[in-house]
Short mmCIF file of C-alpha atoms in Angstrom, two decimals:
data_model
loop_
_atom_site.label_atom_id
_atom_site.label_comp_id
_atom_site.label_asym_id
_atom_site.label_seq_id
_atom_site.Cartn_x
_atom_site.Cartn_y
_atom_site.Cartn_z
CA ASP A 1 -33.15 11.48 9.48
CA GLY A 2 -35.20 8.29 9.82
CA ILE A 3 -38.22 6.94 11.72
CA PRO A 4 -38.33 3.33 13.02
CA CYS A 5 -41.91 2.02 13.18
CA ALA A 6 -43.97 -1.18 12.90
CA ALA A 7 -44.70 -2.76 9.52
CA ASN A 8 -48.13 -1.15 9.23
CA PRO A 9 -49.25 0.43 5.92
CA PHE A 10 -51.05 3.24 7.74
CA LEU A 11 -47.97 4.17 9.76
CA LEU A 12 -45.60 3.72 6.85
CA THR A 13 -47.58 5.73 4.32
CA ASP A 14 -50.72 7.52 5.45
CA GLY A 15 -49.55 8.69 8.85
CA VAL A 16 -45.83 9.28 8.46
CA ARG A 17 -45.82 10.59 4.92
CA GLY A 18 -49.35 11.83 4.39
CA GLU A 19 -50.11 13.41 7.77
CA TRP A 20 -46.62 14.39 8.88
CA GLY A 21 -45.16 15.11 5.45
CA PHE A 22 -42.03 13.12 6.29
CA ASP A 23 -39.83 12.57 3.22
CA GLY A 24 -36.90 10.72 4.79
CA ILE A 25 -36.13 7.01 5.05
CA VAL A 26 -38.83 4.87 6.71
CA VAL A 27 -37.97 1.33 7.87
CA SER A 28 -40.34 -1.14 9.45
CA ASP A 29 -38.30 -2.76 12.24
CA TYR A 30 -35.19 -2.29 14.27
CA GLU A 31 -33.28 -5.01 12.40
CA ALA A 32 -33.90 -3.02 9.26
CA VAL A 33 -32.59 0.06 11.06
CA ASP A 34 -29.37 -1.81 11.80
CA GLN A 35 -29.14 -3.04 8.20
CA VAL A 36 -29.51 0.51 6.92
CA ARG A 37 -26.69 1.56 9.23
CA ARG A 38 -24.37 -1.32 8.32
CA MET A 39 -25.10 -1.79 4.62
CA HIS A 40 -25.82 1.76 3.51
CA PHE A 41 -23.37 3.51 5.83
CA LEU A 42 -25.89 5.80 7.51
CA SER A 43 -24.96 7.16 10.91
CA ALA A 44 -26.98 7.91 14.00
CA ASP A 45 -25.14 11.14 14.85
CA LYS A 46 -22.74 13.72 13.46
CA ALA A 47 -19.71 12.17 15.11
CA GLY A 48 -20.44 8.84 13.44
CA ALA A 49 -21.03 10.56 10.11
CA ALA A 50 -17.69 12.38 10.41
CA ALA A 51 -15.90 9.09 11.17
CA LEU A 52 -17.50 7.41 8.16
CA SER A 53 -16.55 10.34 5.93
CA LEU A 54 -12.95 10.17 7.14
CA ALA A 55 -12.85 6.43 6.46
CA ALA A 56 -14.29 7.00 2.98
CA GLY A 57 -11.59 9.59 2.31
CA PHE A 58 -8.85 7.16 3.32
CA TRP A 59 -10.36 4.49 1.07
CA LEU A 60 -10.38 6.91 -1.87
CA GLY A 61 -6.79 7.98 -1.27
CA GLN A 62 -5.26 4.61 -0.42
CA VAL A 63 -7.29 2.27 -2.66
CA ALA A 64 -9.16 4.18 -5.38
CA HIS A 65 -6.18 6.40 -6.24
CA PRO A 66 -3.73 3.49 -6.72
CA ALA A 67 -6.35 1.75 -8.88
CA ALA A 68 -6.87 4.87 -11.02
CA HIS A 69 -3.10 5.33 -11.27
CA GLU A 70 -2.78 1.79 -12.55
CA LEU A 71 -5.52 2.39 -15.13
CA ILE A 72 -4.07 5.58 -16.63
CA HIS A 73 -0.90 3.64 -17.42
CA ARG A 74 -2.75 0.93 -19.32
CA ALA A 75 -2.60 0.80 -23.13
CA ASP A 76 -6.23 -0.36 -23.33
CA ARG A 77 -8.20 2.83 -24.03
CA ARG A 78 -11.23 1.59 -22.10
CA LEU A 79 -9.19 1.08 -18.94
CA PHE A 80 -7.41 4.38 -19.50
CA ARG A 81 -10.73 6.23 -19.73
CA LEU A 82 -11.95 4.49 -16.58
CA GLY A 83 -8.91 5.81 -14.72
CA ILE A 84 -9.64 9.31 -16.03
CA ALA A 85 -13.23 8.98 -14.82
CA VAL A 86 -12.10 8.06 -11.30
CA TYR A 87 -9.72 11.02 -11.11
CA GLY A 88 -12.36 13.32 -12.62
CA VAL A 89 -14.93 12.38 -9.98
CA LEU A 90 -12.29 13.24 -7.35
CA ALA A 91 -11.59 16.65 -8.97
CA MET A 92 -8.10 15.42 -9.90
CA GLY A 93 -8.58 14.80 -13.61
CA HIS A 94 -5.50 16.87 -14.47
CA HIS A 95 -3.40 14.30 -12.58
CA ALA A 96 -3.91 11.89 -15.49
CA SER A 97 -1.98 14.34 -17.67
CA SER A 98 0.55 15.84 -15.27
CA HIS A 99 1.56 12.42 -13.92
CA ARG A 100 2.19 10.78 -17.29
CA LEU A 101 3.44 13.72 -19.35
CA VAL A 102 5.30 15.76 -16.74
CA HIS A 103 6.21 13.71 -13.68
CA HIS A 104 7.47 10.64 -15.55
CA VAL A 105 9.60 12.86 -17.80
CA LEU A 106 11.01 15.31 -15.23
CA VAL A 107 11.10 13.17 -12.08
CA ALA A 108 13.99 13.91 -9.69
CA THR A 109 14.70 17.33 -11.23
CA PRO A 110 13.89 20.89 -10.10
CA ASP A 111 11.39 21.18 -12.96
CA ASP A 112 9.16 18.37 -11.70
CA PRO A 113 6.27 19.70 -9.59
CA ALA A 114 5.95 16.29 -7.91
CA THR A 115 9.56 16.04 -6.69
CA ALA A 116 10.33 17.59 -3.30
CA ARG A 117 13.68 19.15 -2.44
CA SER A 118 15.59 17.83 0.54
CA GLY A 119 14.46 19.84 3.55
CA GLN A 120 11.31 21.15 1.87
CA GLY A 121 8.24 20.77 4.08
CA PHE A 122 5.15 19.09 2.71
CA TRP A 123 2.84 22.08 3.08
CA ARG A 124 5.12 24.29 1.00
CA PHE A 125 5.51 21.49 -1.53
CA LEU A 126 1.73 21.06 -1.75
CA LEU A 127 1.12 24.53 -3.21
CA LYS A 128 3.70 23.99 -5.95
CA ALA A 129 2.61 20.43 -6.70
CA GLU A 130 -1.04 21.36 -7.21
CA GLY A 131 -0.69 24.66 -9.06
CA GLU A 132 2.37 23.90 -11.16
CA GLY A 133 1.24 20.35 -11.81
CA PHE A 134 -2.04 21.62 -13.27
CA ARG A 135 -0.30 24.28 -15.37
CA LYS A 136 2.41 22.00 -16.77
CA GLY A 137 -0.06 19.18 -17.41
CA LEU A 138 -2.27 21.57 -19.37
CA ALA A 139 0.72 22.85 -21.35
CA ALA A 140 1.85 19.29 -22.16
CA GLU A 141 -1.61 18.24 -23.37
CA THR A 142 -1.97 21.42 -25.44
CA ALA A 143 1.42 20.82 -27.05
CA LEU A 144 0.35 17.28 -27.94
CA ARG A 145 -2.78 18.63 -29.60
CA THR A 146 -0.77 20.90 -31.88
CA ARG A 147 0.73 17.75 -33.39
CA ARG A 148 -2.38 15.58 -33.39
CA ALA A 149 -5.49 17.65 -32.73
CA LYS A 150 -8.36 15.20 -32.39
CA GLY A 151 -11.49 15.34 -30.29
CA LEU A 152 -12.13 17.30 -27.13
CA HIS A 153 -9.24 18.73 -25.14
CA PRO A 154 -8.61 16.34 -22.21
CA PHE A 155 -8.85 19.14 -19.66
CA LEU A 156 -12.38 19.91 -20.85
CA THR A 157 -13.20 16.24 -20.31
CA TYR A 158 -11.76 16.39 -16.79
CA ALA A 159 -13.79 19.51 -15.99
CA GLY A 160 -16.97 17.93 -17.37
CA ILE A 161 -16.58 14.80 -15.23
CA THR A 162 -15.93 16.89 -12.11
CA LEU A 163 -18.97 19.10 -12.76
CA LEU A 164 -21.11 16.00 -13.30
CA ALA A 165 -19.90 14.53 -9.99
CA ALA A 166 -20.75 17.80 -8.22
CA ALA A 167 -24.21 17.78 -9.82
CA VAL A 168 -24.85 14.22 -8.63
CA ALA A 169 -23.76 15.19 -5.11
CA LEU A 170 -26.14 18.15 -5.24
CA ALA A 171 -29.03 16.00 -6.46
CA LEU A 172 -28.46 13.34 -3.79
CA GLY A 173 -27.63 15.49 -0.79
CA GLY A 174 -28.27 19.12 -1.62
CA TRP A 175 -25.57 21.64 -0.76
CA PRO A 176 -24.48 19.60 2.28
CA GLY A 177 -23.89 16.73 -0.14
CA VAL A 178 -21.73 18.97 -2.32
CA ALA A 179 -19.77 20.05 0.75
CA VAL A 180 -19.12 16.43 1.77
CA TRP A 181 -18.05 15.55 -1.78
CA ALA A 182 -15.69 18.55 -1.90
CA LEU A 183 -14.12 17.58 1.43
CA LEU A 184 -13.63 14.00 0.21
CA CYS A 185 -11.93 15.38 -2.91
CA LEU A 186 -9.62 17.56 -0.81
CA HIS A 187 -8.79 14.63 1.47
CA THR A 188 -7.94 12.46 -1.53
CA LYS A 189 -5.91 15.23 -3.19
CA LEU A 190 -3.88 15.60 0.00
CA GLN A 191 -3.05 11.88 0.02
CA ILE A 192 -2.06 11.87 -3.66
CA HIS A 193 0.39 14.72 -3.15
CA LEU A 194 1.70 13.13 0.04
CA SER A 195 2.58 9.98 -1.91
CA ASP A 196 4.48 11.99 -4.52
CA TYR A 197 6.24 14.00 -1.82
CA VAL A 198 7.41 10.93 0.07
CA GLN A 199 8.33 8.73 -2.89
CA HIS A 200 10.83 11.17 -4.43
CA TYR A 201 11.87 13.30 -1.46
CA GLY A 202 15.41 14.66 -1.85
CA LEU A 203 16.42 12.28 -4.66
CA LEU A 204 18.27 13.79 -7.62
CA ARG A 205 19.27 13.04 -11.16
CA ARG A 206 22.68 14.28 -12.20
CA ARG A 207 23.67 16.29 -15.21
CA LEU A 208 26.06 14.47 -17.52
CA PRO A 209 29.15 16.12 -19.07
CA ASP A 210 27.24 16.70 -22.32
CA GLY A 211 24.58 18.69 -20.45
CA ARG A 212 21.86 16.05 -20.53
CA LEU A 213 20.27 14.61 -17.41
CA GLU A 214 21.10 11.04 -16.53
CA PRO A 215 18.29 8.56 -17.29
CA VAL A 216 15.76 7.80 -14.58
CA GLY A 217 16.98 4.86 -12.53
CA PRO A 218 16.17 2.87 -9.38
CA ARG A 219 18.04 5.45 -7.27
CA HIS A 220 15.43 8.15 -7.96
CA SER A 221 12.49 6.73 -5.98
CA TRP A 222 11.93 5.67 -2.39
CA ASN A 223 10.52 2.15 -2.12
CA GLY A 224 8.69 0.12 0.50
CA GLY A 225 8.87 -3.62 0.97
CA GLN A 226 5.97 -4.18 3.37
CA TRP A 227 3.47 -6.78 2.17
CA LEU A 228 0.27 -5.26 3.58
CA SER A 229 0.67 -1.73 2.23
CA GLY A 230 1.86 -3.17 -1.07
CA GLN A 231 -1.28 -5.26 -1.43
CA MET A 232 -3.56 -2.41 -0.40
CA MET A 233 -1.92 0.10 -2.76
CA LEU A 234 -1.41 -2.23 -5.75
CA ASN A 235 2.36 -2.35 -5.26
CA ALA A 236 2.69 1.44 -5.51
CA PRO A 237 5.55 1.31 -2.95
CA ARG A 238 7.60 -0.58 -5.57
CA HIS A 239 8.05 2.79 -7.14
CA SER A 240 11.45 2.47 -8.81
CA ASP A 241 10.26 -0.38 -11.00
CA HIS A 242 7.11 1.57 -11.89
CA HIS A 243 9.22 4.47 -13.19
CA ALA A 244 11.48 2.07 -15.06
CA HIS A 245 8.49 0.25 -16.61
CA PRO A 246 5.38 2.51 -16.49
CA LEU A 247 3.28 0.06 -18.51
CA ARG A 248 4.15 -2.95 -16.36
CA PRO A 249 1.00 -4.23 -14.55
CA TYR A 250 1.17 -3.89 -10.78
CA PRO A 251 1.37 -7.67 -10.00
CA ALA A 252 4.62 -7.82 -11.99
CA LEU A 253 6.35 -4.85 -10.33
CA ARG A 254 9.62 -5.84 -8.66
CA LEU A 255 11.18 -4.56 -5.48
CA PRO A 256 14.83 -3.50 -5.96
CA GLY A 257 17.44 -4.65 -3.50
CA VAL A 258 18.43 -2.33 -0.67
CA GLU A 259 21.79 -1.78 -2.34
CA ASP A 260 20.17 -0.74 -5.62
CA ALA A 261 17.45 1.71 -4.55
CA PRO A 262 16.44 3.74 -1.48
CA ARG A 263 14.06 2.19 1.07
CA LEU A 264 11.69 4.19 3.24
CA PRO A 265 12.22 3.69 6.99
CA LEU A 266 8.44 3.25 7.40
CA PRO A 267 5.59 1.75 5.36
CA LEU A 268 4.38 4.28 2.79
CA PRO A 269 1.08 5.18 4.57
CA LEU A 270 2.94 5.81 7.84
CA ALA A 271 5.64 7.80 6.06
CA CYS A 272 2.92 9.98 4.52
CA THR A 273 1.43 10.55 7.96
CA LEU A 274 4.84 11.53 9.33
CA ALA A 275 5.33 13.99 6.45
CA LEU A 276 2.38 16.02 7.75
CA ILE A 277 4.72 17.19 10.55
CA PRO A 278 7.69 18.68 8.62
CA PRO A 279 10.17 19.05 11.54
CA LEU A 280 9.67 15.42 12.57
CA TRP A 281 9.78 14.23 8.96
CA ARG A 282 13.08 16.04 8.33
CA ARG A 283 14.59 14.65 11.52
CA VAL A 284 13.71 11.07 10.53
CA MET A 285 14.66 11.35 6.85
CA ARG A 286 17.83 13.47 7.09
CA PRO A 287 20.22 10.57 7.81
CA HIS A 288 18.57 8.36 5.19
CA VAL A 289 18.85 11.02 2.48
CA ALA A 290 22.45 11.81 3.44
CA ARG A 291 23.43 8.14 3.60
CA TRP A 292 21.94 7.43 0.20
CA ARG A 293 23.56 10.45 -1.42
CA GLN A 294 26.97 9.39 -0.11
CA PHE A 295 26.40 5.82 -1.25
CA ASP A 296 25.07 7.02 -4.61
CA GLU A 297 28.08 9.23 -5.29
CA GLY A 298 30.43 6.43 -4.33
CA VAL A 299 28.72 3.97 -6.69
CA THR A 300 28.47 6.34 -9.64
CA GLY A 301 31.91 7.88 -9.20
CA THR A 302 30.43 11.35 -9.41
CA ASN A 303 33.56 13.29 -8.48
CA ALA A 304 35.92 11.28 -10.65
CA ALA A 305 33.68 11.43 -13.69
CA GLY A 306 33.04 15.14 -13.37
CA VAL A 307 29.29 14.67 -13.35
CA ALA A 308 27.55 17.77 -12.00
CA SER A 309 24.86 17.33 -9.38
CA VAL A 310 21.66 19.35 -9.55
CA GLY A 311 21.40 18.96 -5.78
CA ASN A 312 22.25 22.58 -4.94
CA THR A 313 19.15 23.74 -6.76
CA MET A 314 17.00 21.13 -5.06
CA SER A 315 17.91 21.41 -1.41
CA GLU A 316 17.45 23.94 1.32
CA PRO A 317 18.59 24.10 4.94
CA SER A 318 17.00 21.33 6.97
#
């Protein structure tokens, strides 16, 4: 709440605060009221506040998340810790572990929590991605510590950052502030899992004759070539090159040719929006997945080489 009034010391202090006990924001003229609205993102009503919160959530998911993702892949420990801090504030600290230690190792296999089967709807995928991603990330970090146990367990660091963020929200806005922060975290989490779902949907690595999985290649990620979404998301849609070179800075990421790697039929943000409606998503993506699988098998000579596909374990009726 706020009270616009003239620039009079009595009104600003003695009357409003002393007599009325008002403890909100007091501004002295209507221009200042407009500046508070524009510069500090205050809203005049609940509908405006909801719209601002939604916009903030999109900014966190489409801008802050790609920036944090870039940072956790940097060799500079200061930048790496900054990325962890961003994810921790968003209650997604475990993503810094599960993404690097699980997803990049198991991508395009049934064991990867962040790879969706062909025909699998997003909402079913979401439960697995969040729960199994947390569990496997924790197991991977714990296994690392058995070989080089130093300092605090990363998951304790993640929890500490998240609790600190919740405490700041409580101090600034009370329990309503905590509720808004939690909703922003959920909105961001949804967008992170949507990106994973879309960027590897239905793409498979094959098992070689010796039983090992084929190396990760350009064929195991969906890419986007649109300039605007690429700039906004720090070239995250150039996903094949990111998996091939995880430490490569985002300005240097390359877009594979259409004959070398799958292309999404829509810009990544629009594809993520479409994925919220599973029947429509499957209808749009079914021919693209089928076309790429046929092309992929023709290029790799799957049948002639006797290479076994893991596709049967990663697809369901669509």
